[in-house]
Amino acid sequence: MVAYHKTYHRTFLLLLLALVLTCLLNIRIGSVYIPLDQVLSALCNGEVDKESWRAIVLDYRLPKAVTAIIVGAGLSISGLLMQTLFRNPLAGPFVLGISSGASLGVAVLILGATFLGANLAIYPATNWGIAAAACAGSFLVLTAVMIAANRVRNTMSILIIGLMFGSFTAAIISILAYFSSANALQQYLFWSFGSLGNLNWREITTLFSVFFAGTLMVVFIIKPLNSLLLGENYAESMGVNIKNVRNLTLLATSLLTGAITAFSGPIAFVGLAVPHLTKLLFSTSNHKTLVPAVAISGAIVMLICDGISQVPGSEFTLPINAITSLFGAPIIIWLLVRKRTLHY
Amino acid sequence: MDTQDTSLIRTAALSIGYRTKKHTNCLASDLDIGVAAGQLISVLGQNGIGKSTLLRTLTRVQPALSGQIFLQGQAIEQLNRSDLSQHLSLVLSENLPESNLSVFELVALGRQPYTNWLGTLTDKDLKAVYRSLEQTQTQHLAKMPARELSDGQRQKVLISRALAQDTPIIVLDEPTSHLDLHHTIHIFSLLKELATNHQKTIIVSTHEVNLALSLADQLWLMSPGSFIAGKTTDLIDSEALDRLFDSDLIHFDKAQKQFNIQQTH
């Protein structure tokens, strides 16, 4: 008996191959020229001509590539979850107000400090400090959104509530920024550019643990997510507890997006665009296929964006947030014009 | 549990409607309905009379104002979600959200109450999906994206999905509202066939009054302040049908067994 659903083994194999290649390419690219064979032997702990190359590859480029993979995969899964839950192709990982919450936390830490008269020279915001502030901020806003969400029956209202919290926090940040020093403003602005290269292995381990927990939750909601493709009423008639699934989905998204935003800043567009790109390769709505596909594609896209932001052959590193949107926006426009419709 | 109860669905003093904090809007009350297996039941009545509300209450989408509903002798509120999904399946009048689902995948979703935590289809599930596609004669559509179906095809596929769910009761809310006469008749004869040959109990709300009169085993007539359930043949002989529409323009002709427009000379 033939099941009329494709399995996409070949597409997955090609995608994994592409992931390995982009990962190597990503590590190869940087302001210091290192030949590919040297990169490989540094990665395999072999002989390297210059000891500094080993340090560059293992302590700077490899962590950055691993961060890019986690960030790309996590944001893309979150985007897919939100698009299915809200049955809206414009939903992304940040519709719940997570990035605005994180921004608020960081803004209060950096901008609020000068607002209260603290001297930045003796009060530098560390990675962990910023991550903690971002976590606290997104947790605060997310809790507010969740409380509101549990009081409304209509899932679409949650979307609007998330957007409202977004504008609310943006307004507070504007006011904080208005009263801040140029120094503090610059530090905040740099955080909002997003960055993949600032993490050491300990921070990456923390990020990965949260990513793993979030993804594990997603695996358990694959089946109800599929039934949600027919709408909430049908899903409920097939035995799905909508409220539980909704809460689990929101929780998984906040874990994934929250941790990523805390460590690497609000990285735009990937979560919104990658699910759409992936559905071009995999013309299915089955989340059993889509979740891993979106994760791998997201990782590839993030590695490529990071490679571009290194501006190969130069010493500049452009803000990653600008690169994702710079290339993401035209691609989505092209897709819309070509395919005319986006499905979710 | 009442083991003497042979009816698939039974209600006791059921009242349906909406309750807000300020007031209660009761659409029908004291309903005592009993439904046996293998029956095609049509719910008739004008727009806004509470047909959908009745179906929503019977399927536990919304709570009853008072009274009780029993499915095969068990009180409906005591069933858990997954039990309920093995008693009742739905065909709703709402639009499907856009997706990449193929017809096969859509129908296979009906197997969710039986599949494992990942929704993997076993051979038994595949067989059930194929059987339900066959029963609605939609096998040839299996590979098609569901969003490309015509209105008539979509209704048949949605009925397939309900069949794949393998429940003794299927509830349909105005399944023919967008269809032309040809497809409407086709859907109704399909429902009749499923009830007669496959022992399904099918409850369908509809505005196709004349079609319901000729095919349904039972009618539930809803008009302001009254609810009448009975065999179609009995109701045709009574005056109940003439009172269904509160209008001078429509009149029920017992001899022709259909509604006619009242000629005003």
Coordinates of C-alpha atoms in Angstrom, one line a residue, chain A residues 11-317:
Chain A
T11 CA 16.2 16.7 0.1
F12 CA 17.2 16.2 3.8
L13 CA 20.5 14.6 2.7
L14 CA 21.3 17.5 0.4
L15 CA 20.3 20.0 3.0
L16 CA 22.6 18.4 5.6
L17 CA 25.4 18.4 3.1
A18 CA 24.8 22.1 2.4
L19 CA 24.9 22.7 6.2
V20 CA 28.3 21.1 6.5
L21 CA 29.6 23.0 3.5
T22 CA 28.3 26.4 4.7
C23 CA 29.6 25.7 8.2
L24 CA 33.1 25.1 6.8
L25 CA 32.9 28.1 4.5
N26 CA 31.7 30.2 7.4
I27 CA 34.8 29.2 9.5
R28 CA 37.1 29.7 6.6
I29 CA 35.9 33.3 6.1
G30 CA 37.3 36.1 8.3
S31 CA 39.6 39.1 8.4
V32 CA 42.6 36.8 8.8
Y33 CA 43.3 34.6 5.8
I34 CA 43.6 30.9 6.8
P35 CA 43.9 28.2 4.1
L36 CA 41.1 25.6 4.2
D37 CA 43.4 22.7 4.9
Q38 CA 44.8 24.6 7.9
V39 CA 41.2 25.3 9.1
L40 CA 40.4 21.6 8.8
S41 CA 43.5 20.4 10.7
A42 CA 42.9 23.0 13.4
L43 CA 39.3 21.7 13.8
C44 CA 40.7 18.1 13.9
N45 CA 43.3 19.1 16.4
G46 CA 46.1 18.4 13.9
E47 CA 49.3 20.3 13.0
V48 CA 48.8 24.0 12.2
D49 CA 51.5 26.3 10.6
K50 CA 50.8 29.1 13.0
E51 CA 49.5 28.6 16.6
S52 CA 47.5 31.8 16.3
W53 CA 45.4 30.3 13.6
R54 CA 44.4 27.5 15.9
A55 CA 43.2 30.1 18.4
I56 CA 41.3 32.0 15.8
V57 CA 39.5 28.9 14.5
L58 CA 38.8 27.2 17.8
D59 CA 38.2 30.2 20.1
Y60 CA 36.6 32.7 17.8
R61 CA 35.3 31.3 14.5
L62 CA 34.0 27.9 15.7
P63 CA 32.0 29.3 18.6
K64 CA 30.6 31.9 16.2
A65 CA 29.5 29.2 13.7
V66 CA 27.9 27.1 16.5
T67 CA 26.1 30.2 17.8
A68 CA 24.9 30.9 14.2
I69 CA 23.5 27.4 13.9
I70 CA 21.7 27.5 17.2
V71 CA 20.3 31.0 16.5
G72 CA 19.2 30.2 13.0
A73 CA 17.6 26.9 13.9
G74 CA 15.9 28.2 17.1
L75 CA 14.5 31.4 15.5
S76 CA 13.2 29.5 12.5
I77 CA 11.5 26.8 14.6
S78 CA 9.9 29.6 16.6
G79 CA 8.7 31.3 13.5
L80 CA 7.2 28.1 12.2
L81 CA 5.4 27.5 15.5
M82 CA 3.9 31.0 15.5
Q83 CA 2.8 30.9 11.9
T84 CA 1.0 27.6 12.5
L85 CA -0.5 28.7 15.9
F86 CA -1.8 32.0 14.5
R87 CA -2.4 30.6 11.0
N88 CA -0.9 33.8 9.8
P89 CA 2.1 33.9 7.4
L90 CA 3.2 37.2 8.8
A91 CA 3.8 35.9 12.3
G92 CA 7.3 35.5 13.5
P93 CA 9.2 34.6 16.7
F94 CA 8.8 38.1 18.0
V95 CA 5.1 38.5 17.8
L96 CA 4.7 37.6 21.5
G97 CA 6.7 40.7 22.4
I98 CA 9.8 38.7 23.4
S99 CA 12.2 41.0 21.5
S100 CA 10.6 44.1 22.7
G101 CA 10.8 42.7 26.2
A102 CA 14.4 41.9 25.8
S103 CA 15.1 45.3 24.3
L104 CA 13.3 46.9 27.3
G105 CA 15.4 44.9 29.7
V106 CA 18.7 45.8 28.0
A107 CA 17.6 49.4 27.6
V108 CA 16.8 49.7 31.3
L109 CA 20.2 48.2 32.1
I110 CA 22.3 50.4 29.7
L111 CA 20.2 53.5 29.2
G112 CA 18.6 53.5 32.6
A113 CA 22.0 53.4 34.3
T114 CA 23.0 56.7 32.9
F115 CA 19.5 57.9 33.5
L116 CA 20.1 57.3 37.2
G117 CA 23.5 59.0 36.9
A118 CA 25.8 56.0 37.0
N119 CA 29.1 56.3 35.2
L120 CA 29.4 53.9 32.4
A121 CA 33.2 53.7 32.9
I122 CA 32.8 52.1 36.2
Y123 CA 29.5 50.3 35.2
P124 CA 30.2 48.4 32.1
A125 CA 27.4 46.0 31.1
T126 CA 28.9 42.5 30.7
N127 CA 27.6 39.8 28.4
W128 CA 26.0 38.0 31.4
G129 CA 24.5 41.3 32.7
I130 CA 23.0 42.0 29.3
A131 CA 21.7 38.4 28.9
A132 CA 20.2 38.6 32.4
A133 CA 18.5 41.9 31.7
A134 CA 17.2 40.6 28.3
C135 CA 15.9 37.5 30.0
A136 CA 14.2 39.5 32.8
G137 CA 12.7 41.9 30.3
S138 CA 11.3 39.3 27.9
F139 CA 10.0 37.2 30.8
L140 CA 8.2 40.2 32.2
V141 CA 6.6 41.2 28.9
L142 CA 5.9 37.6 28.0
T143 CA 4.1 36.9 31.3
A144 CA 2.0 40.0 30.7
V145 CA 1.1 38.7 27.2
M146 CA 0.4 35.2 28.5
I147 CA -1.9 36.5 31.3
A148 CA -3.8 38.5 28.7
A149 CA -3.7 35.6 26.3
N150 CA -5.4 33.2 28.8
R151 CA -8.2 35.7 29.2
V152 CA -9.1 35.8 25.5
R153 CA -10.7 32.9 23.7
N154 CA -9.6 34.0 20.2
T155 CA -6.1 33.1 19.2
M156 CA -5.9 36.1 16.8
S157 CA -6.3 38.5 19.8
I158 CA -3.1 37.2 21.2
L159 CA -1.4 38.4 18.1
I160 CA -2.8 41.9 18.6
I161 CA -2.0 41.8 22.3
G162 CA 1.7 40.9 21.4
L163 CA 1.9 43.8 19.0
M164 CA 0.4 46.2 21.5
F165 CA 3.0 45.3 24.1
G166 CA 5.6 45.8 21.4
S167 CA 4.6 49.4 20.8
F168 CA 4.3 50.0 24.5
T169 CA 7.8 48.9 25.3
A170 CA 9.2 50.7 22.2
A171 CA 7.7 53.9 23.6
I172 CA 9.4 53.4 27.0
I173 CA 12.7 52.7 25.3
S174 CA 12.3 56.0 23.3
I175 CA 11.8 57.9 26.5
L176 CA 14.8 56.3 28.1
A177 CA 16.9 56.9 25.0
Y178 CA 15.8 60.6 25.0
F179 CA 17.4 61.1 28.4
S180 CA 20.5 59.0 27.9
S181 CA 24.1 59.9 27.2
A182 CA 25.6 59.4 23.7
N183 CA 27.9 56.6 25.2
A184 CA 25.0 54.6 26.6
L185 CA 23.0 55.1 23.4
Q186 CA 25.8 53.7 21.4
Q187 CA 26.2 50.7 23.6
Y188 CA 22.4 50.0 23.4
L189 CA 22.5 50.5 19.6
F190 CA 25.3 48.0 19.2
W191 CA 23.3 45.4 21.2
S192 CA 20.3 46.0 19.0
F193 CA 22.5 45.3 15.9
G194 CA 22.7 41.7 17.1
S195 CA 25.9 39.7 17.3
L196 CA 26.9 36.1 17.0
G197 CA 30.6 36.4 17.9
N198 CA 30.6 37.5 21.5
L199 CA 29.9 34.2 23.1
N200 CA 32.4 32.0 24.9
W201 CA 31.9 28.2 25.2
R202 CA 30.3 28.5 28.6
E203 CA 27.7 30.9 27.3
I204 CA 27.1 28.7 24.3
T205 CA 26.6 25.7 26.6
T206 CA 23.9 27.6 28.4
L207 CA 22.3 28.7 25.1
F208 CA 22.4 25.2 23.8
S209 CA 20.8 23.7 26.9
V210 CA 17.8 26.0 26.6
F211 CA 17.6 25.4 22.9
F212 CA 17.6 21.7 23.5
A213 CA 14.8 22.0 26.1
G214 CA 12.7 24.1 23.8
T215 CA 13.2 21.8 20.8
L216 CA 12.3 18.8 22.9
M217 CA 9.0 20.4 23.8
V218 CA 8.3 21.1 20.1
V219 CA 8.8 17.4 19.3
F220 CA 5.9 16.6 21.6
I221 CA 3.5 19.1 20.0
I222 CA 4.1 18.0 16.4
K223 CA 0.9 15.9 16.2
P224 CA -1.5 18.6 17.6
L225 CA 0.2 21.3 15.5
N226 CA -0.7 19.2 12.4
S227 CA -4.3 19.0 13.5
L228 CA -4.3 22.8 14.0
L229 CA -3.8 23.1 10.2
L230 CA -7.5 22.5 9.9
G231 CA -8.4 25.1 12.5
E232 CA -9.0 25.0 16.2
N233 CA -12.6 23.5 16.0
Y234 CA -11.5 20.5 14.0
A235 CA -8.4 20.0 16.1
E236 CA -10.6 20.0 19.2
S237 CA -13.0 17.5 17.7
M238 CA -10.0 15.2 17.1
G239 CA -9.2 15.1 20.8
V240 CA -6.7 18.0 21.0
N241 CA -6.7 20.1 24.1
I242 CA -6.3 23.5 22.5
K243 CA -5.4 25.5 25.6
N244 CA -2.6 23.0 26.5
V245 CA -1.2 23.0 23.0
R246 CA -1.3 26.8 22.8
N247 CA 0.5 27.2 26.1
L248 CA 3.1 24.6 25.2
T249 CA 3.7 26.3 21.9
L250 CA 4.0 29.7 23.5
L251 CA 6.4 28.3 26.2
A252 CA 8.6 26.6 23.6
T253 CA 8.8 29.7 21.5
S254 CA 9.6 31.9 24.5
L255 CA 12.4 29.5 25.6
L256 CA 14.0 29.4 22.2
T257 CA 13.5 33.0 21.2
G258 CA 14.1 34.4 24.7
A259 CA 17.5 32.6 25.1
I260 CA 18.7 33.5 21.6
T261 CA 17.7 37.2 22.0
A262 CA 19.4 37.3 25.4
F263 CA 22.7 36.1 24.1
S264 CA 22.8 37.5 20.5
G265 CA 20.5 40.4 20.4
P266 CA 17.2 40.8 18.5
I267 CA 18.0 39.2 15.2
A268 CA 15.3 40.1 12.7
F269 CA 13.7 38.4 9.8
V270 CA 15.2 34.9 10.0
G271 CA 12.3 33.5 12.0
L272 CA 9.8 35.0 9.6
A273 CA 11.5 34.2 6.3
V274 CA 13.0 30.8 6.8
P275 CA 9.7 28.9 7.2
H276 CA 8.5 30.3 3.9
L277 CA 11.8 29.5 2.1
T278 CA 11.7 26.0 3.5
K279 CA 8.2 25.4 2.3
L280 CA 9.5 25.9 -1.3
L281 CA 11.8 23.0 -0.9
F282 CA 9.4 20.9 1.0
S283 CA 5.9 21.3 -0.3
T284 CA 4.3 19.8 2.8
S285 CA 2.5 21.1 5.9
N286 CA 3.4 18.1 8.0
H287 CA 5.4 19.4 11.0
K288 CA 7.2 16.1 11.3
T289 CA 9.0 17.1 8.2
L290 CA 8.9 20.8 8.6
V291 CA 10.4 21.2 12.0
P292 CA 13.7 19.5 11.2
A293 CA 13.7 21.0 7.7
V294 CA 13.2 24.5 9.0
A295 CA 15.9 24.0 11.7
I296 CA 18.5 23.0 9.2
S297 CA 17.5 25.7 6.7
G298 CA 17.6 28.3 9.4
A299 CA 21.1 27.2 10.4
I300 CA 22.3 27.4 6.8
V301 CA 20.7 30.9 6.3
M302 CA 22.3 32.2 9.5
L303 CA 25.7 30.8 8.6
I304 CA 25.5 32.5 5.1
C305 CA 24.3 35.8 6.6
D306 CA 27.2 35.7 9.1
G307 CA 29.6 34.9 6.3
I308 CA 28.4 38.0 4.3
S309 CA 28.5 40.2 7.4
Q310 CA 32.3 39.4 7.6
V311 CA 32.6 41.1 4.2
P312 CA 35.1 38.6 2.9
G313 CA 38.5 40.2 2.0
S314 CA 38.0 43.1 4.3
E315 CA 38.5 43.9 8.0
F316 CA 34.9 45.1 8.5
T317 CA 32.2 43.2 10.2

